[in-house]
Coordinates of N, CA and C in Angstrom, one line a residue:
Chain A
M1 N -6.0 -1.1 -24.2 CA -4.7 -0.6 -23.7 C -4.2 -1.5 -22.6
T2 N -3.0 -2.0 -22.7 CA -2.5 -2.9 -21.6 C -2.2 -2.0 -20.4
P3 N -2.6 -2.5 -19.2 CA -2.4 -1.7 -18.0 C -0.9 -1.7 -17.7
R4 N -0.4 -0.6 -17.0 CA 0.9 -0.6 -16.5 C 1.1 -1.7 -15.4
R5 N 2.3 -2.0 -15.1 CA 2.5 -3.1 -14.1 C 3.6 -2.7 -13.2
L6 N 3.4 -2.9 -11.9 CA 4.4 -2.7 -10.8 C 4.8 -4.1 -10.3
A7 N 6.1 -4.3 -10.2 CA 6.6 -5.5 -9.6 C 7.5 -5.1 -8.4
L8 N 7.2 -5.6 -7.2 CA 8.0 -5.2 -6.0 C 8.6 -6.5 -5.4
V9 N 9.8 -6.3 -4.8 CA 10.3 -7.3 -4.0 C 10.3 -6.8 -2.6
A10 N 9.7 -7.6 -1.7 CA 9.6 -7.2 -0.2 C 10.5 -8.3 0.5
S11 N 11.7 -7.8 0.9 CA 12.6 -8.8 1.5 C 12.8 -8.6 3.0
Q12 N 12.0 -7.7 3.6 CA 12.2 -7.4 5.1 C 10.8 -7.6 5.7
G13 N 10.8 -8.2 6.9 CA 9.5 -8.5 7.5 C 9.2 -7.7 8.7
T14 N 9.8 -6.5 8.8 CA 9.5 -5.6 9.9 C 8.3 -4.7 9.6
L15 N 7.6 -4.2 10.6 CA 6.5 -3.4 10.4 C 6.8 -2.1 9.5
D16 N 7.9 -1.5 9.8 CA 8.3 -0.3 9.1 C 8.8 -0.6 7.7
R17 N 9.1 -1.8 7.4 CA 9.4 -2.2 6.0 C 8.3 -2.7 5.2
A18 N 7.2 -3.1 5.9 CA 6.1 -3.7 5.3 C 5.2 -2.6 4.6
Y19 N 5.1 -1.5 5.3 CA 4.2 -0.4 4.8 C 4.6 0.1 3.4
P20 N 5.8 0.4 3.2 CA 6.1 0.9 1.8 C 5.7 0.0 0.7
S21 N 5.9 -1.3 0.8 CA 5.5 -2.2 -0.3 C 4.0 -2.2 -0.4
L22 N 3.3 -2.2 0.7 CA 1.8 -2.3 0.7 C 1.2 -1.0 0.2
I23 N 1.8 0.1 0.6 CA 1.3 1.4 0.1 C 1.5 1.6 -1.4
L24 N 2.7 1.2 -1.9 CA 3.0 1.3 -3.3 C 2.1 0.4 -4.1
A25 N 1.9 -0.9 -3.7 CA 1.1 -1.8 -4.4 C -0.4 -1.4 -4.4
T26 N -0.8 -0.9 -3.3 CA -2.2 -0.5 -3.2 C -2.5 0.7 -4.1
T27 N -1.5 1.7 -4.1 CA -1.6 2.9 -5.0 C -1.6 2.5 -6.4
A28 N -0.7 1.6 -6.8 CA -0.6 1.2 -8.2 C -1.9 0.6 -8.7
A29 N -2.4 -0.3 -7.8 CA -3.7 -1.0 -8.2 C -4.9 0.0 -8.2
S30 N -4.8 1.0 -7.4 CA -5.9 2.0 -7.4 C -5.9 2.8 -8.7
M31 N -4.7 2.9 -9.3 CA -4.6 3.7 -10.5 C -4.8 2.8 -11.7
G32 N -5.3 1.6 -11.5 CA -5.6 0.7 -12.6 C -4.4 -0.1 -13.1
W33 N -3.3 -0.1 -12.4 CA -2.2 -0.9 -12.8 C -2.3 -2.3 -12.3
E34 N -1.6 -3.2 -12.9 CA -1.4 -4.5 -12.3 C -0.3 -4.3 -11.2
A35 N -0.4 -5.1 -10.1 CA 0.6 -5.0 -9.1 C 0.9 -6.4 -8.5
G36 N 2.2 -6.7 -8.4 CA 2.6 -7.9 -7.8 C 3.7 -7.7 -6.8
V37 N 3.7 -8.4 -5.7 CA 4.7 -8.2 -4.7 C 5.3 -9.6 -4.4
F38 N 6.6 -9.7 -4.6 CA 7.4 -11.0 -4.3 C 7.9 -10.9 -2.9
F39 N 7.4 -11.7 -2.0 CA 7.8 -11.7 -0.6 C 8.8 -12.8 -0.4
T40 N 10.0 -12.3 -0.1 CA 11.2 -13.2 0.0 C 11.9 -13.1 1.3
F41 N 12.5 -14.1 1.7 CA 13.2 -14.2 3.0 C 12.3 -13.6 4.1
H42 N 12.8 -12.7 4.9 CA 12.0 -12.2 6.1 C 10.7 -11.5 5.6
G43 N 10.7 -11.0 4.4 CA 9.5 -10.4 3.8 C 8.4 -11.4 3.8
L44 N 8.6 -12.7 3.8 CA 7.6 -13.6 3.8 C 6.6 -13.5 5.0
D45 N 7.2 -13.0 6.1 CA 6.3 -12.8 7.3 C 5.1 -11.9 7.0
I46 N 5.2 -11.0 6.0 CA 4.2 -10.1 5.8 C 2.9 -10.8 5.3
I47 N 3.1 -12.0 4.6 CA 1.9 -12.7 4.2 C 1.8 -14.0 4.9
H48 N 2.5 -14.1 6.0 CA 2.3 -15.3 6.9 C 1.0 -15.2 7.7
R49 N 0.2 -16.3 7.7 CA -1.1 -16.3 8.3 C -1.1 -15.7 9.7
E50 N -0.2 -16.1 10.5 CA -0.1 -15.6 11.9 C 0.8 -14.4 12.0
R51 N 2.0 -14.5 11.5 CA 3.0 -13.5 11.7 C 2.7 -12.1 11.2
H52 N 1.8 -12.0 10.1 CA 1.6 -10.7 9.5 C 0.8 -9.8 10.5
R53 N 0.2 -10.4 11.5 CA -0.5 -9.6 12.6 C 0.5 -9.1 13.6
R54 N 1.7 -9.6 13.7 CA 2.6 -9.3 14.8 C 3.9 -8.7 14.3
L55 N 4.0 -8.0 13.2 CA 5.2 -7.5 12.7 C 5.7 -6.5 13.7
K56 N 7.1 -6.4 13.8 CA 7.7 -5.6 14.8 C 8.6 -4.5 14.2
V57 N 8.9 -3.5 14.9 CA 9.8 -2.5 14.5 C 11.1 -2.8 15.4
P58 N 12.2 -3.0 14.7 CA 13.4 -3.4 15.5 C 14.0 -2.1 16.1
A59 N 14.4 -2.2 17.4 CA 15.0 -1.1 18.1 C 16.5 -1.1 17.8
V60 N 17.1 -2.2 17.4 CA 18.5 -2.3 17.1 C 18.7 -2.2 15.6
G61 N 19.7 -1.4 15.2 CA 20.0 -1.3 13.8 C 19.0 -0.5 13.0
N62 N 18.3 0.4 13.7 CA 17.2 1.1 13.1 C 17.3 2.6 13.6
P63 N 18.4 3.3 13.3 CA 18.7 4.5 13.9 C 17.6 5.6 13.8
A64 N 16.8 5.5 12.7 CA 15.8 6.5 12.5 C 14.4 6.0 13.0
G65 N 14.4 4.8 13.7 CA 13.2 4.3 14.2 C 12.6 5.0 15.3
P66 N 11.4 4.7 15.7 CA 10.7 5.4 16.8 C 11.4 5.4 18.1
V67 N 12.1 4.3 18.4 CA 13.0 4.3 19.7 C 14.4 4.2 19.2
S68 N 15.0 5.4 19.2 CA 16.4 5.4 18.7 C 17.4 5.3 19.8
V69 N 18.0 4.2 20.0 CA 18.9 4.0 21.1 C 20.1 3.3 20.6
P70 N 21.2 3.4 21.3 CA 22.4 2.7 21.0 C 22.2 1.2 20.9
T71 N 22.9 0.5 20.1 CA 22.7 -0.9 19.9 C 22.7 -1.7 21.2
L72 N 23.6 -1.4 22.2 CA 23.6 -2.1 23.4 C 22.3 -1.9 24.2
V73 N 21.8 -0.7 24.3 CA 20.6 -0.4 25.0 C 19.4 -1.0 24.3
G74 N 19.5 -1.0 23.0 CA 18.4 -1.6 22.2 C 18.3 -3.1 22.4
A75 N 19.3 -3.7 22.9 CA 19.3 -5.2 23.2 C 18.5 -5.5 24.5
I76 N 18.2 -4.4 25.2 CA 17.4 -4.7 26.5 C 16.1 -5.2 26.1
P77 N 15.6 -6.2 26.8 CA 14.3 -6.7 26.5 C 13.2 -5.6 26.6
G78 N 12.3 -5.6 25.7 CA 11.3 -4.6 25.7 C 11.5 -3.5 24.8
A79 N 12.7 -3.3 24.3 CA 13.0 -2.1 23.4 C 12.3 -2.3 22.1
T80 N 12.3 -3.5 21.5 CA 11.6 -3.7 20.3 C 10.1 -3.6 20.4
A81 N 9.6 -4.1 21.5 CA 8.1 -4.0 21.8 C 7.7 -2.5 21.9
A82 N 8.6 -1.7 22.6 CA 8.3 -0.3 22.8 C 8.3 0.4 21.4
A83 N 9.3 0.1 20.6 CA 9.4 0.7 19.2 C 8.2 0.4 18.4
T84 N 7.8 -0.9 18.5 CA 6.6 -1.4 17.8 C 5.3 -0.7 18.2
R85 N 5.1 -0.6 19.5 CA 3.9 0.1 20.0 C 3.9 1.5 19.6
M86 N 5.1 2.2 19.6 CA 5.1 3.6 19.3 C 4.7 3.8 17.8
M87 N 5.3 2.9 16.9 CA 4.9 3.1 15.5 C 3.5 2.7 15.3
Q88 N 2.9 1.7 16.0 CA 1.5 1.4 15.8 C 0.7 2.6 16.2
R89 N 1.1 3.3 17.3 CA 0.4 4.5 17.8 C 0.4 5.6 16.7
W90 N 1.6 5.8 16.1 CA 1.7 6.8 15.1 C 0.8 6.5 13.9
M91 N 0.8 5.3 13.5 CA 0.0 4.9 12.3 C -1.5 5.0 12.6
G92 N -1.8 4.6 13.8 CA -3.2 4.7 14.2 C -3.7 6.2 14.3
R93 N -2.8 7.0 14.9 CA -3.2 8.4 15.0 C -3.3 9.1 13.6
A94 N -2.5 8.6 12.7 CA -2.6 9.2 11.3 C -3.7 8.6 10.5
G95 N -4.4 7.6 11.1 CA -5.5 7.0 10.4 C -5.1 5.9 9.4
M96 N -3.8 5.5 9.5 CA -3.3 4.5 8.6 C -3.8 3.1 9.0
P97 N -4.3 2.3 8.0 CA -4.8 1.0 8.4 C -3.7 0.1 8.9
P98 N -4.0 -0.8 9.8 CA -2.9 -1.8 10.2 C -2.6 -2.7 9.0
V99 N -1.5 -3.4 9.1 CA -1.0 -4.3 8.0 C -2.1 -5.3 7.5
P100 N -2.8 -6.0 8.4 CA -3.8 -6.9 7.9 C -4.8 -6.2 7.0
E101 N -5.2 -5.0 7.3 CA -6.2 -4.3 6.5 C -5.6 -3.8 5.2
M102 N -4.3 -3.4 5.3 CA -3.6 -3.0 4.0 C -3.5 -4.2 3.1
L103 N -3.3 -5.4 3.6 CA -3.2 -6.6 2.8 C -4.6 -6.8 2.1
E104 N -5.6 -6.7 2.9 CA -7.0 -6.8 2.4 C -7.3 -5.9 1.3
M105 N -6.9 -4.6 1.5 CA -7.1 -3.6 0.5 C -6.3 -4.0 -0.8
A106 N -5.1 -4.4 -0.7 CA -4.3 -4.8 -1.8 C -4.9 -5.9 -2.6
R107 N -5.3 -6.9 -1.8 CA -5.9 -8.1 -2.4 C -7.2 -7.8 -3.1
G108 N -8.0 -7.0 -2.4 CA -9.3 -6.6 -3.0 C -9.1 -5.9 -4.3
L109 N -8.0 -5.3 -4.6 CA -7.8 -4.6 -5.9 C -7.0 -5.5 -6.9
G110 N -6.8 -6.8 -6.5 CA -6.2 -7.7 -7.4 C -4.7 -7.8 -7.3
T111 N -4.1 -7.2 -6.3 CA -2.6 -7.3 -6.2 C -2.2 -8.8 -6.0
R112 N -1.2 -9.2 -6.8 CA -0.8 -10.6 -6.6 C 0.3 -10.6 -5.5
L113 N 0.1 -11.6 -4.6 CA 1.0 -11.8 -3.5 C 1.8 -13.0 -3.8
L114 N 3.0 -12.9 -4.1 CA 3.8 -14.0 -4.6 C 4.8 -14.4 -3.4
A115 N 4.7 -15.6 -3.0 CA 5.5 -16.2 -2.0 C 6.7 -16.8 -2.6
C116 N 7.9 -16.5 -2.1 CA 9.2 -17.0 -2.6 C 9.3 -18.5 -2.2
S117 N 9.4 -19.4 -3.2 CA 9.3 -20.8 -2.9 C 10.6 -21.2 -2.1
T118 N 11.7 -20.6 -2.5 CA 13.0 -21.0 -1.8 C 12.9 -20.6 -0.3
T119 N 12.4 -19.4 0.0 CA 12.2 -19.0 1.4 C 11.3 -20.0 2.1
M120 N 10.2 -20.4 1.5 CA 9.3 -21.4 2.1 C 10.1 -22.7 2.5
G121 N 10.9 -23.1 1.5 CA 11.7 -24.3 1.8 C 12.7 -24.1 2.9
V122 N 13.4 -23.0 2.8 CA 14.5 -22.8 3.8 C 13.9 -22.6 5.2
M123 N 12.8 -21.9 5.3 CA 12.3 -21.5 6.6 C 11.2 -22.4 7.0
G124 N 10.9 -23.5 6.2 CA 9.9 -24.4 6.6 C 8.5 -23.9 6.7
V125 N 8.2 -23.0 5.7 CA 6.8 -22.4 5.7 C 6.0 -23.2 4.6
A126 N 4.8 -23.7 5.0 CA 4.0 -24.4 4.1 C 3.0 -23.5 3.5
E127 N 2.3 -23.9 2.4 CA 1.4 -23.1 1.7 C 0.2 -22.7 2.7
D128 N -0.1 -23.7 3.6 CA -1.2 -23.4 4.5 C -0.8 -22.4 5.6
D129 N 0.5 -22.1 5.7 CA 0.9 -21.1 6.7 C 0.7 -19.7 6.1
L130 N 0.4 -19.6 4.8 CA 0.3 -18.3 4.2 C -1.2 -17.8 4.1
L131 N -1.3 -16.5 4.0 CA -2.7 -16.0 3.8 C -3.3 -16.7 2.6
P132 N -4.6 -16.9 2.6 CA -5.3 -17.4 1.4 C -5.1 -16.5 0.2
G133 N -4.9 -17.1 -0.9 CA -4.8 -16.3 -2.2 C -3.4 -16.0 -2.6
C134 N -2.4 -16.4 -1.7 CA -1.0 -16.1 -2.1 C -0.7 -17.2 -3.2
E135 N 0.2 -16.7 -4.1 CA 0.7 -17.7 -5.1 C 2.2 -18.0 -4.7
I136 N 2.6 -19.2 -5.1 CA 4.0 -19.6 -4.8 C 4.8 -19.4 -6.1
A137 N 5.9 -18.7 -6.0 CA 6.7 -18.4 -7.2 C 8.2 -18.5 -6.9
G138 N 8.9 -19.0 -7.9 CA 10.4 -19.0 -7.8 C 10.9 -17.8 -8.4
A139 N 12.2 -17.6 -8.4 CA 12.9 -16.4 -8.9 C 12.6 -16.3 -10.4
A140 N 12.6 -17.4 -11.1 CA 12.4 -17.2 -12.6 C 11.0 -16.8 -12.9
A141 N 10.1 -17.3 -12.1 CA 8.7 -16.9 -12.4 C 8.5 -15.4 -12.0
F142 N 9.1 -15.0 -10.9 CA 9.0 -13.6 -10.6 C 9.7 -12.7 -11.6
L143 N 10.9 -13.1 -12.0 CA 11.6 -12.2 -13.0 C 10.8 -12.2 -14.3
D144 N 10.2 -13.3 -14.7 CA 9.3 -13.3 -15.9 C 8.2 -12.3 -15.7
Y145 N 7.6 -12.2 -14.5 CA 6.6 -11.2 -14.3 C 7.1 -9.8 -14.3
A146 N 8.3 -9.6 -13.6 CA 8.9 -8.3 -13.5 C 9.4 -7.8 -14.9
A147 N 9.8 -8.7 -15.7 CA 10.3 -8.3 -17.1 C 9.2 -7.6 -17.8
G148 N 8.0 -8.0 -17.5 CA 6.8 -7.3 -18.2 C 6.3 -6.1 -17.4
A149 N 7.0 -5.7 -16.4 CA 6.6 -4.6 -15.6 C 7.2 -3.2 -16.0
D150 N 6.4 -2.2 -15.8 CA 6.9 -0.8 -16.1 C 7.8 -0.3 -15.0
V151 N 7.5 -0.7 -13.8 CA 8.2 -0.2 -12.6 C 8.6 -1.5 -11.8
Q152 N 9.9 -1.6 -11.5 CA 10.3 -2.7 -10.6 C 11.1 -2.1 -9.5
L153 N 10.7 -2.4 -8.2 CA 11.4 -1.9 -7.1 C 11.7 -2.9 -6.0
F154 N 12.8 -2.7 -5.4 CA 13.2 -3.6 -4.2 C 12.9 -2.8 -3.0
T155 N 11.9 -3.2 -2.2 CA 11.6 -2.4 -1.1 C 12.2 -2.9 0.2
Chain B
M1 N -22.4 17.8 0.0 CA -22.6 17.2 -1.3 C -23.3 18.2 -2.2
T2 N -22.8 18.5 -3.4 CA -23.4 19.4 -4.3 C -24.0 18.6 -5.4
D3 N -25.1 19.1 -6.0 CA -25.8 18.4 -7.0 C -25.1 18.4 -8.4
E4 N -24.1 19.3 -8.5 CA -23.4 19.4 -9.8 C -22.5 18.2 -10.1
H5 N -22.1 17.5 -9.1 CA -21.2 16.3 -9.3 C -22.0 15.0 -9.0
S6 N -21.5 14.0 -9.7 CA -22.2 12.7 -9.5 C -21.9 12.2 -8.1
M7 N -20.8 12.6 -7.5 CA -20.4 12.1 -6.2 C -19.4 13.0 -5.6
T8 N -19.5 13.1 -4.2 CA -18.5 13.9 -3.5 C -17.8 12.9 -2.5
L9 N -16.5 13.0 -2.4 CA -15.8 12.1 -1.5 C -14.9 12.9 -0.7
D10 N -15.1 12.9 0.6 CA -14.3 13.7 1.5 C -13.2 12.9 2.2
C11 N -12.0 13.1 1.8 CA -10.8 12.4 2.3 C -10.0 13.2 3.3
S12 N -10.7 14.2 4.0 CA -10.1 15.0 5.0 C -9.4 14.1 6.1
G13 N -8.2 14.5 6.4 CA -7.5 13.7 7.5 C -6.8 12.5 7.0
L14 N -7.0 12.1 5.8 CA -6.4 10.8 5.3 C -5.1 11.0 4.6
L15 N -4.2 10.2 4.9 CA -2.9 10.3 4.2 C -2.8 9.2 3.1
C16 N -1.8 9.5 2.2 CA -1.5 8.5 1.2 C -1.3 7.1 1.8
P17 N -1.8 6.1 1.3 CA -2.5 5.9 0.0 C -4.0 6.1 0.0
L18 N -4.5 6.5 1.1 CA -6.0 6.4 1.3 C -6.8 7.2 0.3
P19 N -6.4 8.5 0.1 CA -7.2 9.3 -0.9 C -7.3 8.7 -2.3
V20 N -6.1 8.2 -2.7 CA -6.0 7.6 -4.1 C -6.8 6.3 -4.0
Y21 N -6.7 5.5 -3.0 CA -7.4 4.2 -2.8 C -8.9 4.4 -2.9
K22 N -9.4 5.4 -2.1 CA -10.8 5.6 -2.0 C -11.4 6.2 -3.3
A23 N -10.6 7.1 -3.9 CA -11.0 7.7 -5.1 C -11.0 6.7 -6.2
G24 N -10.0 5.8 -6.2 CA -10.0 4.7 -7.2 C -11.2 3.8 -7.2
I25 N -11.6 3.5 -5.9 CA -12.8 2.7 -5.8 C -14.0 3.4 -6.2
A26 N -14.1 4.7 -5.8 CA -15.3 5.5 -6.2 C -15.4 5.6 -7.7
L27 N -14.3 5.9 -8.4 CA -14.3 6.1 -9.8 C -14.6 4.7 -10.5
G28 N -14.1 3.7 -9.9 CA -14.4 2.3 -10.5 C -15.9 2.0 -10.5
R29 N -16.6 2.6 -9.6 CA -18.1 2.3 -9.6 C -18.9 3.3 -10.4
M30 N -18.2 4.3 -10.9 CA -18.9 5.3 -11.7 C -18.9 5.0 -13.2
G31 N -19.8 5.6 -13.9 CA -19.8 5.4 -15.3 C -18.9 6.5 -16.1
P32 N -18.5 6.2 -17.3 CA -17.7 7.2 -18.0 C -18.5 8.5 -18.1
G33 N -17.7 9.6 -17.9 CA -18.3 10.9 -18.0 C -18.9 11.5 -16.7
E34 N -19.1 10.6 -15.7 CA -19.6 11.0 -14.4 C -18.4 11.8 -13.7
T35 N -18.8 12.7 -12.8 CA -17.8 13.5 -12.1 C -17.7 13.2 -10.6
L36 N -16.5 13.3 -10.1 CA -16.3 13.1 -8.7 C -15.6 14.3 -8.1
E37 N -16.2 14.9 -7.1 CA -15.6 15.9 -6.3 C -14.9 15.3 -5.2
L38 N -13.6 15.6 -5.1 CA -12.7 14.9 -4.1 C -12.0 16.0 -3.2
I39 N -12.2 15.9 -1.9 CA -11.7 16.8 -0.9 C -10.5 16.1 -0.2
C40 N -9.4 16.7 -0.2 CA -8.2 16.1 0.4 C -7.5 17.1 1.3
T41 N -6.8 16.6 2.3 CA -6.0 17.5 3.2 C -4.5 17.0 3.3
D42 N -4.2 15.9 2.7 CA -2.8 15.5 2.6 C -2.0 16.3 1.6
P43 N -1.0 17.1 2.0 CA -0.2 17.9 1.1 C 0.2 17.1 -0.1
G44 N 0.5 15.8 0.1 CA 0.9 14.9 -1.1 C -0.2 14.8 -2.1
S45 N -1.4 15.0 -1.7 CA -2.5 14.9 -2.7 C -2.4 15.9 -3.8
L46 N -1.7 17.1 -3.6 CA -1.6 18.1 -4.6 C -1.0 17.5 -5.9
E47 N 0.0 16.6 -5.7 CA 0.6 15.9 -6.9 C -0.1 14.6 -7.1
D48 N -0.5 13.9 -6.0 CA -1.0 12.5 -6.2 C -2.3 12.5 -7.0
I49 N -3.2 13.4 -6.8 CA -4.5 13.2 -7.5 C -4.3 13.5 -9.0
P50 N -3.6 14.6 -9.4 CA -3.3 14.7 -10.8 C -2.6 13.5 -11.4
A51 N -1.7 12.9 -10.7 CA -1.0 11.8 -11.2 C -1.9 10.6 -11.3
M52 N -2.8 10.4 -10.3 CA -3.8 9.3 -10.4 C -4.7 9.5 -11.6
A53 N -5.1 10.7 -11.9 CA -6.0 11.0 -13.0 C -5.3 10.6 -14.3
R54 N -4.0 11.0 -14.4 CA -3.2 10.7 -15.6 C -3.1 9.2 -15.8
Q55 N -2.8 8.5 -14.7 CA -2.5 7.1 -14.8 C -3.8 6.3 -15.1
R56 N -4.9 6.7 -14.5 CA -6.2 6.0 -14.7 C -6.8 6.4 -16.0
G57 N -6.4 7.5 -16.6 CA -7.1 7.9 -17.8 C -8.4 8.7 -17.6
D58 N -8.5 9.3 -16.4 CA -9.6 10.2 -16.0 C -9.2 11.6 -16.3
D59 N -10.1 12.5 -16.4 CA -9.8 14.0 -16.6 C -9.9 14.7 -15.3
L60 N -8.8 15.5 -15.1 CA -8.8 16.4 -13.9 C -9.4 17.7 -14.4
L61 N -10.7 17.9 -14.0 CA -11.4 19.1 -14.5 C -11.0 20.4 -13.8
S62 N -10.7 20.2 -12.5 CA -10.3 21.4 -11.7 C -9.6 21.0 -10.5
A63 N -8.7 21.8 -10.0 CA -7.9 21.6 -8.8 C -7.8 23.0 -8.1
S64 N -8.2 23.0 -6.8 CA -8.0 24.3 -6.1 C -7.6 24.1 -4.7
G65 N -7.1 25.1 -4.0 CA -6.8 24.9 -2.7 C -5.3 25.1 -2.5
D66 N -4.8 24.6 -1.3 CA -3.4 24.7 -1.0 C -3.0 23.5 -0.3
A67 N -1.8 23.5 0.3 CA -1.3 22.3 1.0 C -2.2 21.8 2.1
A68 N -2.9 22.7 2.7 CA -3.7 22.3 3.8 C -5.1 21.6 3.4
R69 N -5.6 22.1 2.3 CA -6.9 21.5 1.8 C -7.1 21.7 0.3
Q70 N -7.4 20.7 -0.3 CA -7.6 20.8 -1.8 C -9.0 20.2 -2.2
V71 N -9.5 20.8 -3.3 CA -10.7 20.3 -3.9 C -10.4 20.0 -5.3
F72 N -10.7 18.7 -5.7 CA -10.4 18.3 -7.1 C -11.8 17.9 -7.7
V73 N -11.9 18.1 -9.0 CA -13.0 17.5 -9.7 C -12.5 16.7 -10.8
L74 N -12.9 15.4 -10.8 CA -12.4 14.5 -11.8 C -13.6 14.0 -12.6
R75 N -13.3 13.8 -13.9 CA -14.3 13.2 -14.7 C -13.8 11.8 -15.2
K76 N -14.7 10.8 -14.9 CA -14.2 9.5 -15.2 C -14.1 9.3 -16.7
G77 N -12.9 8.7 -17.1 CA -12.6 8.5 -18.5 C -13.3 7.2 -19.0
G78 N -13.1 6.9 -20.2 CA -13.8 5.7 -20.8 C -13.1 4.4 -20.5
G79 N -11.9 4.4 -20.0 CA -11.1 3.2 -19.7 C -11.5 2.6 -18.4
A80 N -10.5 2.6 -17.5 CA -10.6 2.0 -16.1 C -11.8 2.6 -15.4

């Protein structure tokens, strides 16, 4: 029996946007599905060797975020750091693994981490800047993968 | 741990995706027909564990409890 397949697009590189893709991919893989995530534009930070450890929660433009403040107040230095710390505390208290560990879990189950080649070119990200095991893919390659998927989501 | 099951996995206090993740790994290491007793406290597990069993091709032999605590017994299928 051919396993089911999940194809995700992760286009945002904030801490609160990274979790949904990683939770869905890990769950799919745990159920015996194939899972692949296409990390594009700011989403590429999630698989960046350094940046994936420092993803932040934006205080501005995130009205439901942990630090809900008017845009002008959110622009005050430290608001994003406060929102990030607060979310990290919530996740830690709930026993949720941090992003690097979620990535390890996903990779350990065979989840494909696909880095958008255009984003790499635009943002000057080299293959060495990515976590080991990431694959580089263009839009056509990802769509070819997604066309064979049972579930495709833009996270 | 009871003798009647091949393995017991206590996922008390863990939220999605961890119960499914840990159960998936445990089932992956078991042989077809072996049974896993799974204890969960995430209210989402009420639906998640039956869904996982369906998707993996394992049998959900029993499910009891409420939103606060559930006990599932799964029998590993022949596939995954």
